[in-house]
Coordinates of C-alpha atoms in Angstrom, one line a residue:
X1 CA -0.1 0.1 -0.2
X2 CA 1.3 3.6 -1.0
X3 CA 2.7 5.5 2.3
X4 CA 3.7 9.3 2.4
X5 CA 7.2 9.5 0.8
X6 CA 8.2 11.9 3.9
X7 CA 7.5 9.2 6.3
X8 CA 9.5 6.7 4.1
X9 CA 12.6 9.0 3.7
X10 CA 12.5 9.6 7.5
X11 CA 12.7 5.7 8.1
X12 CA 15.3 5.7 5.5
X13 CA 17.4 8.4 7.2
X14 CA 17.3 6.7 10.4
X15 CA 18.8 3.6 9.0
X16 CA 21.2 5.1 7.0
X17 CA 22.5 6.7 10.3
X18 CA 22.2 3.8 12.4
X19 CA 25.2 1.7 13.6
X20 CA 23.8 -1.2 12.4
X21 CA 24.1 0.0 8.7
X22 CA 25.7 -2.5 6.3
X23 CA 25.1 -1.4 3.1
X24 CA 22.4 1.0 1.5
X25 CA 22.1 2.1 -2.5
X26 CA 20.1 4.8 -4.2
X27 CA 19.2 5.0 -7.7
X28 CA 16.9 5.7 -10.6
X29 CA 14.9 8.9 -10.8
X30 CA 11.2 10.0 -10.0
X31 CA 9.1 11.0 -13.0
X32 CA 9.9 14.0 -14.7
X33 CA 13.1 14.7 -12.8
X34 CA 16.7 13.7 -12.3
X35 CA 18.9 13.5 -9.7
X36 CA 22.4 15.1 -9.6
X37 CA 24.0 11.8 -9.6
X38 CA 22.7 8.8 -11.5
X39 CA 23.8 6.3 -8.1
X40 CA 24.8 6.6 -4.7
X41 CA 25.9 3.9 -2.4
X42 CA 26.7 4.1 1.3
X43 CA 28.6 1.7 3.9
X44 CA 30.7 1.9 7.0
X45 CA 34.2 1.8 6.6
X46 CA 37.0 1.4 9.4
X47 CA 39.8 3.9 8.5
X48 CA 42.9 4.7 10.6
X49 CA 41.5 7.9 11.4
X50 CA 38.3 5.9 13.1
X51 CA 34.8 5.1 11.6
X52 CA 33.7 6.8 8.8
X53 CA 30.6 6.6 6.4
X54 CA 31.7 6.0 3.0
X55 CA 29.5 7.4 0.0
X56 CA 30.2 6.5 -3.4
X57 CA 28.4 8.6 -6.1
X58 CA 28.6 7.7 -9.8
X59 CA 27.6 10.7 -12.4
X60 CA 27.1 8.2 -15.3
X61 CA 31.3 8.9 -16.0
X62 CA 32.8 7.8 -12.9
X63 CA 32.5 6.9 -9.3
X64 CA 33.4 9.4 -6.7
X65 CA 34.1 8.3 -3.2
X66 CA 34.3 10.1 0.1
X67 CA 34.3 9.0 3.7
X68 CA 32.6 11.4 6.1
X69 CA 32.6 11.4 10.0
X70 CA 29.6 10.1 11.7
X71 CA 28.0 13.3 13.5
X72 CA 26.9 16.3 11.8
X73 CA 29.2 15.9 8.6
X74 CA 27.4 12.5 8.2
X75 CA 24.1 13.8 8.8
X76 CA 24.3 16.5 6.2
X77 CA 25.4 14.2 3.6
X78 CA 22.6 12.0 4.1
X79 CA 20.2 14.5 4.2
X80 CA 21.8 15.9 1.1
X81 CA 21.1 12.6 -0.5
X82 CA 17.7 12.1 0.6
X83 CA 17.0 15.4 -0.9
X84 CA 17.8 14.1 -4.4
X85 CA 14.8 12.8 -6.4
X86 CA 16.2 8.8 -6.5
X87 CA 13.2 6.8 -7.5
X88 CA 14.5 4.1 -5.4
X89 CA 16.4 3.1 -2.2
X90 CA 17.8 -0.3 -0.6
X91 CA 19.2 -0.5 2.7
X92 CA 20.4 -3.4 4.5
X93 CA 21.2 -3.4 8.1
X94 CA 22.1 -5.9 10.9
X95 CA 18.3 -6.7 11.4
X96 CA 16.6 -5.9 7.9
X97 CA 16.4 -5.2 4.6
X98 CA 14.1 -2.0 3.4
X99 CA 13.3 -1.3 -0.3
X100 CA 11.6 2.1 -1.1
X101 CA 10.2 2.7 -4.3
X102 CA 8.9 6.3 -5.3
X103 CA 5.5 5.6 -7.4
X104 CA 4.5 8.0 -10.4
X105 CA 2.0 9.6 -7.9
X106 CA 5.1 10.8 -5.6
X107 CA 4.3 8.1 -2.9
X108 CA 6.0 5.5 -1.5
X109 CA 6.1 1.7 -2.1
X110 CA 7.8 0.1 1.1
X111 CA 8.8 -3.4 1.1
X112 CA 10.7 -4.8 4.4
X113 CA 12.4 -8.2 4.8
X114 CA 14.3 -9.6 7.8
X115 CA 18.2 -9.6 7.3
X116 CA 19.8 -13.0 6.1
X117 CA 21.2 -13.6 9.6
X118 CA 19.3 -11.3 11.7
X119 CA 21.3 -10.1 15.2
X120 CA 24.6 -10.2 13.4
X121 CA 26.2 -7.0 13.4
X122 CA 27.9 -6.2 10.0
X123 CA 31.8 -5.6 10.1
X124 CA 32.9 -2.2 8.3
X125 CA 35.2 -2.4 5.5
X126 CA 38.9 -2.2 6.5
X127 CA 41.2 0.4 4.6
X128 CA 44.6 1.0 4.8
X129 CA 44.4 4.6 3.5
X130 CA 44.8 6.9 6.6
X131 CA 43.1 9.9 5.6
X132 CA 39.6 10.5 5.1
X133 CA 39.5 11.5 1.2
X134 CA 38.6 8.9 -1.8
X135 CA 39.5 5.8 -1.6
X136 CA 40.1 4.1 -5.0
X137 CA 37.8 1.5 -6.6
X138 CA 34.3 1.4 -4.8
X139 CA 31.6 1.4 -7.4
X140 CA 28.8 -1.3 -7.1
X141 CA 31.1 -3.7 -5.0
X142 CA 33.1 -3.4 -1.7
X143 CA 36.7 -2.9 -2.0
X144 CA 38.7 -5.6 -1.2
X145 CA 41.3 -5.2 1.6
X146 CA 44.6 -4.3 0.1
X147 CA 48.2 -5.9 1.1
X148 CA 50.8 -4.1 -0.1
X149 CA 50.1 -3.3 -3.7
X150 CA 48.0 -6.7 -4.1
X151 CA 43.9 -6.3 -4.8
X152 CA 41.8 -8.7 -4.8
X153 CA 39.2 -8.6 -7.6
X154 CA 36.1 -6.9 -6.8
X155 CA 32.9 -8.8 -7.0
X156 CA 29.7 -7.4 -7.9
X157 CA 28.2 -9.9 -5.3
X158 CA 30.3 -10.4 -2.2
X159 CA 31.5 -14.3 -2.6
X160 CA 30.7 -14.6 1.2
X161 CA 27.2 -13.3 0.8
X162 CA 25.0 -15.8 2.6
X163 CA 22.9 -16.4 -0.3
X164 CA 25.7 -18.3 -2.2
X165 CA 26.0 -20.9 0.9
X166 CA 21.7 -21.1 1.0
X167 CA 21.8 -22.4 -2.7
X168 CA 25.2 -24.5 -2.3
X169 CA 27.2 -22.5 -4.9
X170 CA 30.8 -23.9 -5.7
X171 CA 33.5 -21.2 -6.4
X172 CA 33.2 -22.1 -9.9
X173 CA 29.7 -21.4 -9.8
X174 CA 30.4 -17.8 -8.2
X175 CA 32.8 -17.1 -10.7
X176 CA 30.2 -17.6 -13.5
X177 CA 27.7 -15.9 -11.5
X178 CA 30.2 -12.5 -11.1
X179 CA 30.8 -13.2 -15.0
X180 CA 27.4 -13.2 -15.8
X181 CA 26.2 -10.2 -13.6
X182 CA 29.1 -8.2 -15.3
X183 CA 27.5 -9.1 -18.7
X184 CA 23.8 -7.9 -17.5
X185 CA 25.7 -4.8 -15.7
X186 CA 26.8 -3.9 -19.1
X187 CA 23.5 -4.5 -20.9
X188 CA 20.8 -2.4 -18.9
X189 CA 21.0 1.2 -18.9
X190 CA 22.5 2.8 -15.7
X191 CA 19.2 4.7 -15.0
X192 CA 17.0 1.8 -15.1
X193 CA 14.8 1.5 -11.9
X194 CA 12.1 -0.9 -13.1
X195 CA 9.3 -2.2 -12.6
X196 CA 11.6 -5.0 -14.2
X197 CA 10.1 -8.4 -14.9
X198 CA 12.7 -11.0 -15.3
X199 CA 12.6 -14.7 -16.6
X200 CA 15.2 -17.4 -15.8
X201 CA 14.6 -20.2 -18.5
X202 CA 15.9 -23.4 -17.3
X203 CA 16.7 -22.2 -13.8
X204 CA 17.8 -25.4 -12.3
X205 CA 19.0 -25.0 -8.8
X206 CA 18.3 -21.1 -9.5
X207 CA 22.0 -19.9 -8.3
X208 CA 21.4 -17.2 -11.2
X209 CA 17.6 -16.4 -10.7
X210 CA 18.9 -15.1 -7.0
X211 CA 22.0 -13.6 -7.9
X212 CA 20.2 -11.7 -10.7
X213 CA 17.3 -10.5 -8.2
X214 CA 20.2 -9.6 -5.4
X215 CA 22.2 -7.7 -7.7
X216 CA 19.2 -5.6 -9.4
X217 CA 17.7 -4.8 -6.0
X218 CA 21.1 -3.8 -4.7
X219 CA 21.2 -1.4 -7.6
X220 CA 17.7 -0.1 -6.5
X221 CA 15.8 -1.6 -9.3
X222 CA 12.2 -2.9 -8.4
X223 CA 12.2 -6.1 -9.8
X224 CA 9.8 -9.2 -10.2
X225 CA 12.0 -12.9 -11.2
X226 CA 10.3 -16.1 -12.2
X227 CA 12.7 -19.3 -12.5
X228 CA 11.2 -21.7 -14.9
X229 CA 12.2 -25.6 -14.4
X230 CA 10.5 -28.7 -15.9
X231 CA 11.1 -30.3 -12.6
X232 CA 8.3 -29.8 -9.7
X233 CA 10.9 -30.9 -7.1
X234 CA 12.9 -28.1 -7.9
X235 CA 10.2 -25.5 -8.1
X236 CA 9.2 -27.0 -4.6
X237 CA 12.9 -26.7 -3.3
X238 CA 13.3 -22.9 -4.7
X239 CA 10.4 -21.9 -3.6
X240 CA 11.0 -22.9 -0.2
X241 CA 14.8 -21.1 -0.5
X242 CA 13.1 -17.9 -1.6
X243 CA 10.8 -18.1 1.5
X244 CA 14.1 -18.7 3.7
X245 CA 15.7 -15.7 1.8
X246 CA 12.9 -13.6 2.4
X247 CA 12.2 -12.7 -1.2
X248 CA 9.3 -15.0 -2.1
X249 CA 7.2 -11.9 -2.8
X250 CA 9.7 -11.0 -5.6
X251 CA 11.3 -14.5 -6.8
X252 CA 8.8 -17.0 -7.5
X253 CA 9.2 -20.5 -9.5
X254 CA 6.8 -22.3 -11.9
X255 CA 7.2 -25.9 -13.1
X256 CA 7.2 -26.6 -17.1
X257 CA 8.8 -26.7 -20.1
X258 CA 10.8 -23.3 -21.5
X259 CA 8.0 -23.5 -24.6
X260 CA 5.2 -24.3 -22.5
X261 CA 5.5 -22.7 -18.8
X262 CA 3.2 -20.1 -18.0
X263 CA 4.9 -16.5 -17.5
X264 CA 2.3 -13.8 -17.1
X265 CA 2.9 -10.9 -17.6
X266 CA 5.5 -11.1 -20.3
X267 CA 9.1 -10.3 -19.0
X268 CA 11.6 -7.4 -20.0
X269 CA 14.8 -9.5 -19.5
X270 CA 14.9 -13.2 -20.4
X271 CA 18.0 -15.4 -18.9
X272 CA 19.2 -18.6 -19.8
X273 CA 22.3 -19.9 -18.6
X274 CA 23.8 -23.3 -20.2
X275 CA 20.4 -24.3 -21.4
X276 CA 21.4 -27.6 -23.2
X277 CA 21.3 -28.0 -27.0
X278 CA 18.1 -26.9 -28.4
X279 CA 16.8 -25.6 -25.1
X280 CA 18.7 -22.5 -25.9
X281 CA 16.8 -22.0 -28.9
X282 CA 13.6 -22.4 -27.2
X283 CA 14.7 -19.7 -24.7
X284 CA 15.2 -17.5 -27.5
X285 CA 12.4 -18.1 -29.2
X286 CA 10.4 -17.2 -26.4
X287 CA 12.1 -13.8 -25.8
X288 CA 11.5 -13.2 -29.4
X289 CA 7.4 -13.9 -29.3
X290 CA 7.7 -12.0 -25.7
X291 CA 9.6 -9.1 -27.3
X292 CA 11.8 -8.9 -24.4
X293 CA 14.0 -6.0 -24.0
X294 CA 16.9 -7.5 -23.1
X295 CA 18.2 -11.5 -24.0
X296 CA 21.2 -13.0 -21.9
X297 CA 21.8 -16.5 -23.0
X298 CA 24.9 -18.9 -22.4
X299 CA 24.7 -22.0 -24.9
X300 CA 25.4 -25.4 -23.8
X301 CA 26.1 -28.6 -26.0
X302 CA 25.5 -28.0 -29.7
X303 CA 23.8 -31.5 -31.1
X304 CA 21.4 -30.6 -33.5
X305 CA 23.4 -29.0 -36.0
X306 CA 26.3 -31.2 -35.7
X307 CA 23.9 -34.3 -37.0
X308 CA 22.7 -32.2 -39.8
X309 CA 26.2 -31.6 -41.0
X310 CA 27.1 -35.3 -40.8
X311 CA 24.0 -36.2 -42.6
X312 CA 24.6 -33.8 -45.6
X313 CA 28.0 -33.6 -47.6
X314 CA 29.8 -30.1 -47.1
X315 CA 29.9 -27.3 -49.6
X316 CA 33.3 -27.0 -51.7
X317 CA 35.8 -26.3 -50.9
X318 CA 34.8 -26.7 -46.9
X319 CA 34.6 -30.5 -46.5
X320 CA 38.0 -30.3 -44.6
X321 CA 36.3 -28.3 -41.9
X322 CA 33.9 -31.5 -41.1
X323 CA 36.0 -34.4 -42.0
X324 CA 37.1 -35.0 -38.6
X325 CA 35.0 -35.4 -35.8
X326 CA 36.3 -32.9 -33.6
X327 CA 36.4 -30.3 -35.8
X328 CA 33.1 -30.7 -36.7
X329 CA 31.8 -30.7 -33.4
X330 CA 33.5 -27.4 -33.2
X331 CA 32.5 -25.8 -36.0
X332 CA 28.7 -27.0 -35.4
X333 CA 29.1 -25.0 -32.1
X334 CA 30.4 -21.9 -34.2
X335 CA 27.6 -22.4 -37.2
X336 CA 25.0 -22.7 -34.4
X337 CA 25.7 -19.5 -32.4
X338 CA 26.0 -17.6 -35.7
X339 CA 22.9 -18.6 -37.1
X340 CA 21.1 -17.6 -33.7
X341 CA 22.7 -14.2 -33.8
X342 CA 21.5 -13.7 -37.4
X343 CA 18.0 -14.8 -36.4
X344 CA 17.8 -12.7 -33.7
X345 CA 19.0 -9.9 -35.6
X346 CA 16.3 -10.5 -38.5
X347 CA 13.8 -10.4 -35.5
X348 CA 14.8 -7.0 -34.4
X349 CA 17.4 -7.4 -32.1
X350 CA 21.0 -5.8 -31.8
X351 CA 23.3 -8.9 -30.9
X352 CA 26.9 -9.2 -29.4
X353 CA 28.5 -12.5 -29.3
X354 CA 31.2 -12.6 -26.3
X355 CA 33.3 -14.3 -24.0
X356 CA 31.6 -14.1 -20.4
X357 CA 33.7 -16.1 -18.4
X358 CA 37.4 -17.6 -18.5
X359 CA 37.4 -20.7 -20.1
X360 CA 39.6 -22.1 -17.6
X361 CA 36.3 -22.0 -15.4
X362 CA 34.1 -23.5 -18.2
X363 CA 34.4 -24.3 -21.7
X364 CA 30.7 -23.3 -22.2
X365 CA 31.9 -19.5 -22.0
X366 CA 30.3 -17.7 -24.8
X367 CA 27.2 -15.6 -24.5
X368 CA 24.6 -14.1 -26.9
X369 CA 23.9 -10.7 -25.6
X370 CA 20.7 -9.1 -27.3
X371 CA 18.8 -5.7 -27.2
X372 CA 15.8 -5.3 -28.6
X373 CA 15.3 -2.2 -31.3
X374 CA 12.3 -3.1 -33.4
X375 CA 14.9 -2.3 -36.4
X376 CA 13.4 -4.1 -39.6
X377 CA 16.0 -6.4 -41.2
X378 CA 18.3 -5.1 -43.8
X379 CA 18.7 -6.8 -47.6
X380 CA 22.0 -7.5 -46.5
X381 CA 21.4 -9.5 -43.4
X382 CA 18.7 -11.5 -45.1
X383 CA 21.3 -12.2 -47.6
X384 CA 23.9 -13.4 -45.1
X385 CA 21.3 -15.8 -43.1
X386 CA 20.0 -17.0 -46.4
X387 CA 23.5 -17.9 -47.8
X388 CA 24.6 -19.6 -44.6
X389 CA 21.7 -22.2 -44.8
X390 CA 21.8 -22.7 -48.4
X391 CA 25.4 -23.6 -48.4
X392 CA 25.5 -26.0 -45.5
X393 CA 22.0 -27.4 -46.2
X394 CA 21.2 -26.8 -42.5
X395 CA 17.6 -25.8 -40.6
X396 CA 18.3 -24.3 -37.4
X397 CA 16.0 -25.1 -34.6
X398 CA 15.3 -21.7 -33.8
X399 CA 14.1 -20.8 -37.4
X400 CA 11.9 -23.9 -36.8
X401 CA 10.3 -22.5 -33.6
X402 CA 9.8 -18.8 -34.8
X403 CA 8.1 -20.2 -37.9
X404 CA 5.6 -21.8 -35.8
X405 CA 2.2 -19.6 -35.2
X406 CA 2.2 -17.9 -32.0
X407 CA -0.1 -19.5 -29.1
X408 CA -0.7 -20.1 -25.2
X409 CA 1.4 -17.7 -23.2
X410 CA 3.7 -17.1 -26.1
X411 CA 0.9 -14.8 -27.3
X412 CA 0.8 -12.8 -24.2
X413 CA 2.3 -9.3 -23.8

């Protein structure tokens, strides 16, 4: 239920100046306004000069960090930020998480949830700098402690975040999550506030589902996330986990196939991490049918086109590319994703194909990153696609899926 904005901001102020503050983020903008900065993050830090409140503001070009003393200086700095027309505040303390979203009518929508470990006092970041001026490197992630000239790589989500332990993520999975979130951060606009609807197709154990929610809410984005998996036992497990993490009102799960699961309303952002073989095509087809604004898909194995390449003679002079099994399999991977990217372009998307994580962590490290523009395909783009499928005598699964008449939940927008 909407509440008075002044009262909501007074509650935020009290939490920002409370000794139990862990972290706070302000982002987005209210209707018809623009804050002086696109984002602000606050957290307690321990300097040699004593405890300080660190404030990192980003003007869209670069972050600026300052450390202010608790008392009148911190009070004034917090009041100045609260006076800015931010659209969202996200505040985490030792006992609670508070999210405030400003509606179009200038009212406040509040969401409260218990902290992952209530009663545990957050420890401030420890810095080696002795002064109160800017410290290097604080943006959307905490700056790691410095030892000499060595610096641990910053993460968009703290590797020790309790949610990682709750989902049982291995170190390798945490690296993949961090890499995927960096790709997500590079895809979404800096001033995004929501409401943002996200679907994770083929979510499995939902580590990406929860990570996306955790990261986006940390950015101050009002977000609703749906995880889809074919197994009912996974749906029950993930739903229980959402309740444990205190986000069941924002993260929900449905059981069903990627093609047929009911997702309503249609999402703005579609995620698909390591959906096997043609399951990636199914995810991309649904994204296109939904006219999703953004798509991030990391394909897994590629068997469909590999089988077609084995069944058909290679065009001259490319027979050596597919003569040996290992070369044919690798070429099939490349051809599959090249055709997927081409088809997305034909359906109004701007597409990038990038490496999202080092191959040492997983060989399946390619990412299709697409943003809907609605632009009509050019004659050259049509000719490129037609030339590839004609020459290699293949029919991509994604093309078959997109040619099917829309129906059911696919038609919902």
